[in-house]
Coordinates of C-alpha atoms in Angstrom, one line a residue:
M2 CA -2.2 0.5 12.1
D3 CA -5.8 1.0 11.9
S4 CA -8.1 3.8 11.9
S5 CA -8.9 3.5 15.5
E6 CA -5.0 3.5 16.5
F7 CA -4.3 6.4 13.7
R8 CA -6.9 8.4 15.2
R9 CA -5.4 8.1 19.1
R10 CA -2.0 8.6 17.6
G11 CA -2.6 11.2 15.1
K12 CA -3.8 13.1 18.2
E13 CA -0.5 12.3 20.1
M14 CA 1.5 13.4 17.1
V15 CA -0.2 17.0 16.9
D16 CA 0.0 17.2 20.9
Y17 CA 3.9 16.5 20.3
I18 CA 4.6 19.0 17.5
A19 CA 2.7 21.9 19.6
D20 CA 4.7 21.0 22.4
Y21 CA 7.8 21.0 20.2
L22 CA 6.9 24.5 18.7
E23 CA 6.1 26.3 22.0
G24 CA 9.0 24.7 23.4
I25 CA 11.5 25.1 21.0
E26 CA 12.8 28.4 22.6
G27 CA 14.6 26.0 25.4
R28 CA 16.4 23.8 22.7
A29 CA 19.6 24.6 21.7
V30 CA 19.1 26.0 18.1
Y31 CA 22.2 24.2 16.9
P32 CA 23.2 20.9 17.4
D33 CA 26.0 19.5 19.5
V34 CA 27.1 16.3 17.6
E35 CA 29.6 15.6 15.3
P36 CA 29.2 13.6 11.7
G37 CA 28.3 10.0 11.9
Y38 CA 26.5 10.4 15.6
L39 CA 23.5 8.9 14.5
R40 CA 24.6 5.4 12.4
P41 CA 25.7 3.8 16.2
L42 CA 22.7 4.7 17.7
I43 CA 20.4 2.5 15.5
P44 CA 20.3 -0.9 14.0
T45 CA 22.2 -1.8 10.8
A46 CA 19.2 -3.4 9.0
A47 CA 15.7 -2.7 9.4
P48 CA 13.7 -4.9 11.9
Q49 CA 12.3 -8.0 11.1
E50 CA 9.3 -7.6 13.4
P51 CA 7.3 -4.6 13.8
D52 CA 8.6 -2.3 16.4
A53 CA 6.3 -1.0 18.8
Y54 CA 5.1 2.9 18.4
E55 CA 6.1 3.7 21.8
D56 CA 9.7 2.9 21.0
I57 CA 9.3 4.9 17.8
I58 CA 8.1 8.0 19.5
K59 CA 10.9 7.8 22.5
D60 CA 14.0 7.3 19.7
I61 CA 12.6 10.8 18.3
E62 CA 14.1 12.7 21.2
K63 CA 16.9 10.2 21.8
I64 CA 18.3 9.9 18.5
I65 CA 16.8 12.4 15.9
M66 CA 16.2 15.7 18.2
P67 CA 19.9 15.9 19.2
G68 CA 20.9 16.0 15.6
V69 CA 18.3 18.7 14.5
T70 CA 19.2 22.3 13.6
H71 CA 16.1 24.2 15.0
W72 CA 15.0 26.6 12.2
N73 CA 12.0 27.7 13.6
S74 CA 13.8 28.7 16.8
P75 CA 13.7 32.3 17.7
F76 CA 17.3 32.2 18.1
F77 CA 18.0 31.0 14.7
F78 CA 19.1 33.9 12.4
A79 CA 21.0 31.7 9.8
Y80 CA 20.4 31.7 5.8
F81 CA 16.7 32.7 5.3
P82 CA 13.5 31.8 7.0
T83 CA 11.7 28.5 6.5
A84 CA 8.0 29.1 6.8
N85 CA 5.9 27.4 9.3
S86 CA 2.4 28.0 10.3
Y87 CA -0.1 25.6 11.8
P88 CA -2.7 26.1 8.9
S89 CA 0.0 24.8 6.3
M90 CA 1.2 21.9 8.7
L91 CA -2.7 20.8 8.7
A92 CA -3.1 21.1 4.6
D93 CA 0.1 19.0 4.5
M94 CA -1.6 16.6 6.7
L95 CA -4.6 16.4 4.2
C96 CA -2.1 16.2 1.4
G97 CA -0.5 13.3 2.6
A98 CA -3.9 11.4 3.1
V99 CA -5.2 12.4 -0.1
S100 CA -1.8 10.9 -1.9
C101 CA -2.6 12.1 -5.3
V102 CA 0.2 12.2 -7.9
G103 CA -1.3 15.2 -9.7
F104 CA 0.8 15.0 -13.1
T105 CA -2.2 15.5 -15.1
W106 CA -5.8 17.3 -14.8
A107 CA -7.4 13.7 -14.9
A108 CA -5.0 12.1 -12.2
S109 CA -6.6 14.7 -9.9
P110 CA -8.8 17.7 -10.9
A111 CA -8.7 19.7 -7.8
C112 CA -5.0 19.4 -7.6
T113 CA -4.4 20.9 -11.0
E114 CA -7.2 23.5 -10.7
L115 CA -6.9 25.1 -7.0
E116 CA -2.8 25.3 -8.0
T117 CA -3.8 27.3 -10.9
V118 CA -6.3 29.5 -8.9
M119 CA -4.2 29.9 -6.0
M120 CA -1.2 30.9 -8.2
D121 CA -3.5 33.6 -9.5
W122 CA -4.5 34.7 -6.2
L123 CA -1.0 35.0 -5.2
G124 CA 0.1 36.8 -8.4
K125 CA -2.9 39.5 -7.9
M126 CA -1.5 39.7 -4.0
L127 CA 1.9 40.8 -6.0
K128 CA 0.1 43.0 -8.1
L129 CA 2.0 41.1 -11.3
P130 CA 0.8 42.0 -15.0
E131 CA -2.1 40.2 -16.3
A132 CA 0.3 38.5 -18.7
F133 CA 1.5 36.5 -15.7
L134 CA -2.1 35.5 -14.8
A135 CA -3.7 32.0 -16.0
G136 CA -7.5 33.9 -15.4
R137 CA -9.6 32.1 -17.7
A138 CA -8.3 32.7 -21.1
G139 CA -4.7 34.1 -20.6
E140 CA -1.4 32.9 -22.0
G141 CA 0.5 32.8 -19.1
G142 CA 0.3 31.4 -15.5
G143 CA 1.6 29.9 -12.3
V144 CA 3.2 26.8 -11.2
I145 CA 4.4 25.5 -7.9
Q146 CA 8.0 24.2 -8.4
G147 CA 9.9 22.4 -5.3
S148 CA 12.8 25.2 -5.1
A149 CA 13.9 27.9 -6.6
S150 CA 16.7 26.0 -8.0
E151 CA 14.5 24.1 -9.9
A152 CA 12.5 27.2 -11.2
T153 CA 15.7 28.6 -12.7
L154 CA 16.6 25.2 -14.5
V155 CA 13.3 25.2 -15.8
A156 CA 13.4 28.5 -17.1
L157 CA 16.9 28.0 -18.5
L158 CA 15.9 24.7 -20.1
A159 CA 12.9 26.5 -21.7
A160 CA 14.8 29.2 -23.1
R161 CA 17.6 27.2 -24.6
T162 CA 14.9 25.2 -26.4
K163 CA 13.3 28.0 -27.9
V164 CA 16.3 29.8 -29.1
I165 CA 17.5 26.7 -30.4
R166 CA 14.0 26.1 -32.8
Q167 CA 14.2 30.0 -33.6
L168 CA 17.7 29.5 -34.9
Q169 CA 17.2 26.5 -36.7
A170 CA 14.1 27.6 -38.1
A171 CA 15.9 30.4 -39.7
S172 CA 18.9 28.6 -40.7
P173 CA 17.9 24.4 -41.0
E174 CA 21.3 23.8 -41.9
L175 CA 22.7 24.6 -38.0
T176 CA 22.8 21.4 -35.9
Q177 CA 21.7 21.6 -31.9
A178 CA 25.0 20.7 -31.1
A179 CA 26.7 23.6 -32.9
I180 CA 24.2 26.2 -31.4
M181 CA 24.5 24.7 -27.9
E182 CA 28.3 25.8 -27.8
K183 CA 27.7 29.2 -28.7
L184 CA 24.8 30.1 -26.3
V185 CA 25.6 32.2 -23.4
A186 CA 23.6 32.9 -19.9
Y187 CA 24.3 36.0 -17.7
T188 CA 23.7 36.6 -13.9
S189 CA 25.2 39.2 -11.3
D190 CA 28.3 37.8 -9.5
Q191 CA 25.7 38.1 -6.4
A192 CA 23.5 35.3 -7.7
H193 CA 22.9 32.2 -5.9
S194 CA 25.2 29.2 -6.7
S195 CA 22.0 27.1 -7.9
V196 CA 21.9 29.7 -11.2
E197 CA 25.1 28.5 -12.2
R198 CA 24.5 25.4 -11.5
A199 CA 21.3 25.3 -13.8
G200 CA 24.0 25.8 -16.2
L201 CA 26.0 22.9 -15.9
I202 CA 23.1 20.7 -15.8
G203 CA 21.6 22.5 -18.7
A204 CA 25.1 22.2 -20.6
V205 CA 25.3 26.1 -21.2
R206 CA 27.9 28.7 -20.2
F207 CA 27.2 31.2 -17.8
R208 CA 29.0 34.3 -17.6
T209 CA 29.1 36.6 -14.3
I210 CA 28.4 40.3 -14.6
P211 CA 29.9 42.5 -11.9
S212 CA 27.9 44.3 -9.8
D213 CA 28.1 47.9 -8.6
D214 CA 28.8 49.3 -5.3
N215 CA 25.2 48.3 -4.1
F216 CA 25.7 44.6 -5.1
S217 CA 23.8 45.4 -8.2
M218 CA 23.7 43.9 -11.7
R219 CA 23.5 47.2 -13.6
G220 CA 22.4 47.4 -17.5
S221 CA 25.8 49.0 -18.9
A222 CA 27.7 46.1 -17.5
L223 CA 25.2 43.5 -18.8
Q224 CA 25.3 45.3 -22.5
E225 CA 29.3 45.4 -22.1
A226 CA 29.3 41.8 -21.6
L227 CA 27.0 41.1 -24.2
E228 CA 28.8 43.1 -27.1
Q229 CA 32.0 41.4 -26.4
D230 CA 30.4 38.0 -26.3
K231 CA 28.6 38.9 -29.9
A232 CA 31.7 39.9 -31.1
A233 CA 33.0 36.7 -30.3
G234 CA 30.3 34.9 -32.2
L235 CA 28.6 33.7 -29.2
I236 CA 24.8 33.5 -28.6
P237 CA 23.4 35.7 -25.7
F238 CA 19.8 33.7 -24.7
F239 CA 19.3 34.0 -21.2
V240 CA 19.5 36.3 -18.2
V241 CA 18.7 35.3 -14.5
A242 CA 18.2 39.0 -12.2
T243 CA 18.1 38.5 -8.4
L244 CA 15.9 40.4 -6.1
G245 CA 16.9 39.9 -2.8
T246 CA 20.4 38.4 -3.3
T247 CA 21.9 35.6 -0.7
P248 CA 24.7 37.2 0.7
C249 CA 23.1 40.5 1.3
C250 CA 19.4 41.0 -0.1
S251 CA 20.8 43.5 -2.9
F252 CA 18.7 44.2 -5.7
D253 CA 19.5 43.8 -9.6
N254 CA 18.3 46.8 -11.6
L255 CA 15.6 45.5 -13.8
L256 CA 14.4 48.8 -15.1
E257 CA 17.9 48.9 -16.9
V258 CA 18.5 45.1 -17.6
G259 CA 14.9 44.4 -18.6
P260 CA 14.7 46.5 -21.7
I261 CA 18.1 45.3 -22.9
C262 CA 16.9 41.6 -22.5
N263 CA 13.7 42.5 -24.3
L264 CA 15.6 44.4 -27.4
E265 CA 18.2 41.6 -27.6
G266 CA 15.6 39.0 -27.7
M267 CA 16.8 37.0 -24.5
W268 CA 14.9 35.3 -21.9
L269 CA 14.7 37.4 -18.5
H270 CA 14.1 35.0 -15.5
I271 CA 13.8 36.9 -12.1
D272 CA 15.0 35.1 -8.9
A273 CA 13.2 36.6 -5.7
A274 CA 13.3 33.5 -3.6
Y275 CA 13.5 35.2 -0.4
A276 CA 12.3 38.8 -0.9
G277 CA 9.3 38.1 -3.1
S278 CA 7.3 37.7 -0.1
A279 CA 7.5 41.2 0.9
F280 CA 6.2 42.6 -2.6
I281 CA 2.6 42.0 -1.1
C282 CA 3.4 45.0 1.1
P283 CA 2.5 48.0 -0.9
E284 CA 5.7 50.0 0.4
F285 CA 7.9 47.1 -0.9
R286 CA 6.0 46.9 -4.3
N287 CA 8.4 49.2 -6.0
L288 CA 11.4 46.5 -5.5
L289 CA 9.5 44.5 -8.5
N290 CA 8.9 47.1 -10.7
G291 CA 10.6 45.9 -14.1
V292 CA 9.1 42.6 -13.6
E293 CA 7.1 43.5 -16.6
F294 CA 10.1 42.8 -18.8
A295 CA 10.2 39.5 -17.6
D296 CA 9.8 36.1 -19.2
S297 CA 9.6 34.3 -15.7
F298 CA 9.2 35.2 -12.4
N299 CA 10.0 33.3 -9.0
F300 CA 10.3 33.5 -5.4
N301 CA 9.7 30.9 -2.3
P302 CA 6.3 31.3 -0.3
H303 CA 7.9 28.4 1.9
K304 CA 10.7 31.1 2.8
W305 CA 8.9 33.9 4.0
L306 CA 5.0 33.6 3.6
L307 CA 3.9 31.1 6.1
V308 CA 3.6 28.2 3.7
N309 CA 5.7 25.0 4.7
F310 CA 8.2 23.7 2.4
D311 CA 8.4 22.8 -0.5
C312 CA 6.2 25.5 -2.1
S313 CA 8.1 27.6 -4.9
A314 CA 5.6 29.8 -6.7
M315 CA 6.5 30.5 -10.6
W316 CA 5.0 32.6 -13.5
V317 CA 5.7 32.7 -16.8
K318 CA 4.3 35.0 -19.6
K319 CA 3.4 32.2 -22.2
R320 CA 3.0 29.2 -20.7
T321 CA 3.7 27.3 -24.1
D322 CA 7.1 28.3 -24.1
L323 CA 7.5 25.5 -20.9
T324 CA 5.0 23.1 -22.5
G325 CA 6.7 23.4 -25.8
A326 CA 10.0 22.4 -24.0
F327 CA 8.8 19.2 -22.0
K328 CA 5.7 18.2 -23.6
L329 CA 5.7 14.3 -24.0
D330 CA 2.6 12.3 -24.5
P331 CA 2.3 8.8 -24.0
L332 CA -0.6 6.9 -24.2
Y333 CA -1.0 6.1 -20.8
L334 CA -1.0 9.8 -19.8
K335 CA -3.6 11.0 -22.2
H336 CA -7.1 12.0 -21.2
N337 CA -10.2 13.2 -22.8
H338 CA -9.8 16.6 -21.6
Q339 CA -6.1 17.8 -22.3
D340 CA -7.1 19.5 -25.3
S341 CA -10.1 21.5 -24.1
G342 CA -7.8 24.6 -23.3
L343 CA -9.9 24.9 -20.0
I344 CA -7.1 22.9 -17.9
T345 CA -3.3 22.5 -17.9
D346 CA -1.2 19.3 -17.1
Y347 CA 1.4 20.8 -14.9
R348 CA 3.8 17.5 -15.9
H349 CA 4.4 19.7 -18.9
W350 CA 5.6 22.6 -16.3
Q351 CA 8.7 20.9 -14.6
I352 CA 11.3 18.5 -14.4
P353 CA 9.7 15.2 -12.3
L354 CA 6.6 13.9 -13.7
G355 CA 4.4 13.6 -10.0
R356 CA 3.8 16.4 -8.1
R357 CA 1.9 16.6 -4.7
F358 CA -1.2 18.6 -3.8
R359 CA 0.9 21.8 -2.4
S360 CA -1.7 24.0 -3.4
L361 CA -3.7 23.3 -0.2
K362 CA -1.0 24.9 1.8
M363 CA -1.5 28.0 0.1
W364 CA -5.3 28.1 0.3
F365 CA -5.5 27.3 3.8
V366 CA -2.8 29.8 4.7
F367 CA -4.2 32.6 2.5
R368 CA -7.6 32.1 3.9
M369 CA -6.8 31.9 7.4
Y370 CA -4.5 34.7 7.8
G371 CA -5.9 36.7 5.2
V372 CA -3.6 39.1 3.0
K373 CA -3.5 41.4 5.9
G374 CA -2.2 39.0 8.5
L375 CA 0.7 38.1 6.1
Q376 CA 1.6 41.6 5.5
A377 CA 1.6 41.9 9.4
H378 CA 3.9 38.7 9.6
I379 CA 6.5 40.7 6.6
R380 CA 6.0 44.1 8.5
K381 CA 7.2 42.7 11.8
H382 CA 10.3 40.9 10.6
V383 CA 11.1 44.0 8.7
A384 CA 11.0 46.1 11.8
L385 CA 13.2 43.9 13.8
S386 CA 15.7 43.4 11.3
H387 CA 15.9 47.7 11.8
E388 CA 15.9 47.1 15.5
F389 CA 19.0 45.2 15.2
E390 CA 20.6 47.2 12.8
S391 CA 20.0 49.9 15.1
L392 CA 21.5 47.8 18.1
V393 CA 24.6 47.3 15.8
R394 CA 25.1 51.1 15.0
Q395 CA 25.2 51.9 18.8
D396 CA 28.2 50.1 18.9
P397 CA 31.3 51.9 17.6
R398 CA 33.4 48.3 17.4
F399 CA 31.3 47.0 14.7
E400 CA 29.9 48.3 11.2
I401 CA 26.9 47.6 9.2
C402 CA 28.2 46.4 5.5
T403 CA 25.0 47.1 3.2
E404 CA 21.7 48.6 3.3
V405 CA 19.2 47.0 5.3
I406 CA 15.8 46.9 3.2
L407 CA 14.0 43.8 4.3
G408 CA 14.8 41.0 7.2
L409 CA 18.3 40.5 6.7
V410 CA 21.1 42.8 8.1
C411 CA 24.9 42.4 6.9
F412 CA 27.6 43.5 9.8
R413 CA 31.0 42.9 11.0
L414 CA 33.7 43.7 13.5
K415 CA 35.8 46.7 12.1
G416 CA 39.0 44.8 11.7
S417 CA 40.5 41.6 9.9
N418 CA 38.5 39.0 8.4
Q419 CA 40.3 36.5 10.7
L420 CA 38.7 38.6 13.8
N421 CA 35.3 38.0 12.4
E422 CA 35.9 34.6 11.5
T423 CA 36.6 34.0 15.1
L424 CA 33.8 35.8 16.3
L425 CA 31.4 33.6 14.1
Q426 CA 33.1 30.6 15.4
K427 CA 32.5 31.6 19.0
I428 CA 28.8 32.5 18.4
N429 CA 27.9 29.0 16.6
S430 CA 30.0 27.0 19.5
A431 CA 28.0 28.5 22.0
R432 CA 24.8 27.3 20.4
K433 CA 22.8 30.1 21.9
I434 CA 22.0 31.5 18.2
H435 CA 23.1 30.3 14.8
L436 CA 24.3 32.8 12.3
V437 CA 26.2 32.1 8.7
P438 CA 28.7 34.1 6.8
C439 CA 29.1 35.7 3.6
H440 CA 31.6 37.5 1.4
L441 CA 31.2 41.0 0.3
R442 CA 33.8 41.7 -2.0
D443 CA 37.3 41.2 0.2
K444 CA 35.1 41.1 3.6
F445 CA 33.9 38.2 5.8
V446 CA 30.5 39.4 6.9
L447 CA 28.4 38.1 9.6
R448 CA 24.4 37.7 8.5
F449 CA 21.7 38.3 10.9
A450 CA 18.7 37.2 8.9
V451 CA 15.0 37.6 11.1
C452 CA 13.8 34.0 10.5
S453 CA 11.2 32.5 13.0
R454 CA 7.6 32.9 12.8
T455 CA 7.6 33.4 16.8
V456 CA 10.8 35.8 16.8
E457 CA 10.1 38.9 19.0
S458 CA 11.9 41.9 20.0
A459 CA 13.2 40.3 23.0
H460 CA 14.9 37.9 21.2
V461 CA 16.9 40.0 18.9
Q462 CA 17.9 41.8 22.1
L463 CA 19.2 39.0 23.7
A464 CA 20.9 37.7 20.5
W465 CA 22.7 41.4 20.3
E466 CA 23.8 41.1 23.9
H467 CA 25.1 37.7 23.1
I468 CA 27.2 38.8 20.2
R469 CA 28.4 41.8 22.1
E470 CA 30.0 40.0 25.0
L471 CA 31.6 37.4 22.6
A472 CA 33.1 40.0 20.7
S473 CA 34.4 41.4 23.9
V474 CA 36.1 38.3 24.6
V475 CA 37.3 37.9 21.0
L476 CA 38.5 41.6 20.9
R477 CA 40.6 41.0 24.5
A478 CA 42.3 37.9 23.3
E479 CA 43.5 39.7 20.2
K480 CA 45.3 42.2 22.3
E481 CA 47.0 39.8 24.5

C-alpha cells in the first residue's frame, strides 16, 4: 500500500467507522456466537500471497462484527463506560503514524513533555494538591499507565522497595527475604480484584478490611487490623483505598483512612478508576477530599472522560519513589539531558519500557471539548442514572440496593438470588441490552451503568421497559 492508496483507503475507513458508530444502535449489543466461532471462518495459516484489501474489509462484517460486544452502543449498560470520541480517535491515528516509542526524553521529546503537561492540566481540573503536579520544579507529577491495574501494581512495588530500603538502613542485618515475608498490604472487601492480583505479582500478602453498611472502608476497621498484624510481628506498609468501587460505586473514607496511613508510615494509593472523571465537576469534588493524605492517585480517563483506551492517569507526590524503584541505566538508553532536572524519562515510572504517544489523545480531547464540555458529559450520565433509579423506585417489585451517587444503579427484584439470576440471564439472552451483576453481601444484584457517549433518555426508558417485561415473565414462571 503506497501513500496514494493509503489516502483513499484511509478515507474509506473513516467513513466505515463513522457509519459504524452512527448505526451502532441497530446492532445487537451482545453477540450471538459460541466459543470457537471464529476459527472455522478463517484459514489455518497466513496467506503466502497478499489478500485484496476489499476482501479484508468484507471479512470485517462477515467474521469480526458478529463476535463484537458493542461497548459504545447506547444499550450497553454493563461494567463501566469505555471512553470514545472522534477527537481521541483522530489523535490515535496520529499516534500510530508517528510510531515513536517514548521510553526516554531523547526517544521523542514531545512525547515526554506533552505527557507531563497534560497530566498537570488534568490534575488542575481535579484540583489535586500542588504536591502531585510536576510544574516547573515540583517533586511530584503524573504518568499515563495502561490501566488502573498497572498503576496499583507500580505503586505497590514502589512502596515495597521503599519500606525494604528504610528497614535495611535501620537494621542492615535484615535480608530482603526476611522483610518480604512479613509485609502486609490492605484494601477494602469491595476493592477490584486487580488489587489482590497486584499482591500476587508483588509477592506480598493482602488483608481484606470489612466494609461498613455503605460498603465503605472505615478507619476503625483498618486500625483494628493494623494492631492485630503488628502484634503478630508483621509489617503493614501499603493501603489501597477505592473511590467508586466496581460492584456498587461506594467510596472508602479517605478522611479516616488517610491520617492513619500517614501516622503509621504506610503508602496510601487511591484507585478511582471509574469515579475519578467526575471529580472535574465541582459538585462531585468533595468525594476526593482526603487525597492530600495519599502517596499516589489513579483514575482512568479511558473510562469516562472521552479519551479512548488506553489512558490511565496516575500521580505521585514524590516521583523519586517510583524512579528509585524501577531505575536502570544501560548505556544504550542514556542521553545528554537525563540529569538536567528539567525532564523525566517515563521508563522509570512503569512496568514496560516502551510507551505510546498517548498524551496526544488527552491534548485533542481537552482542547476540543474544553472543561465545560467534559463536565456536561459527566453530568448527563449522572442525570440519566438518577432517571433510571426513579423508574425502578416506581415499580414495587424492585428495590434499589445502594445509594446512587454517579452513573451506576444497583437494583434487583425483591426475592431470591435465583430469581434475579434468571432475570439477568433472560436480559442478556435477548441481546437488546447488556448488563452484568455483582454480589453485595449475600445478595445477587444487577448493575445498570450509564456508559455510551450517545446514550439518551429514550434509551434508558426503552431499557427499563424491556427489563420490566422480562421481570413479568420471570415472576409468572415462578408462580406456575
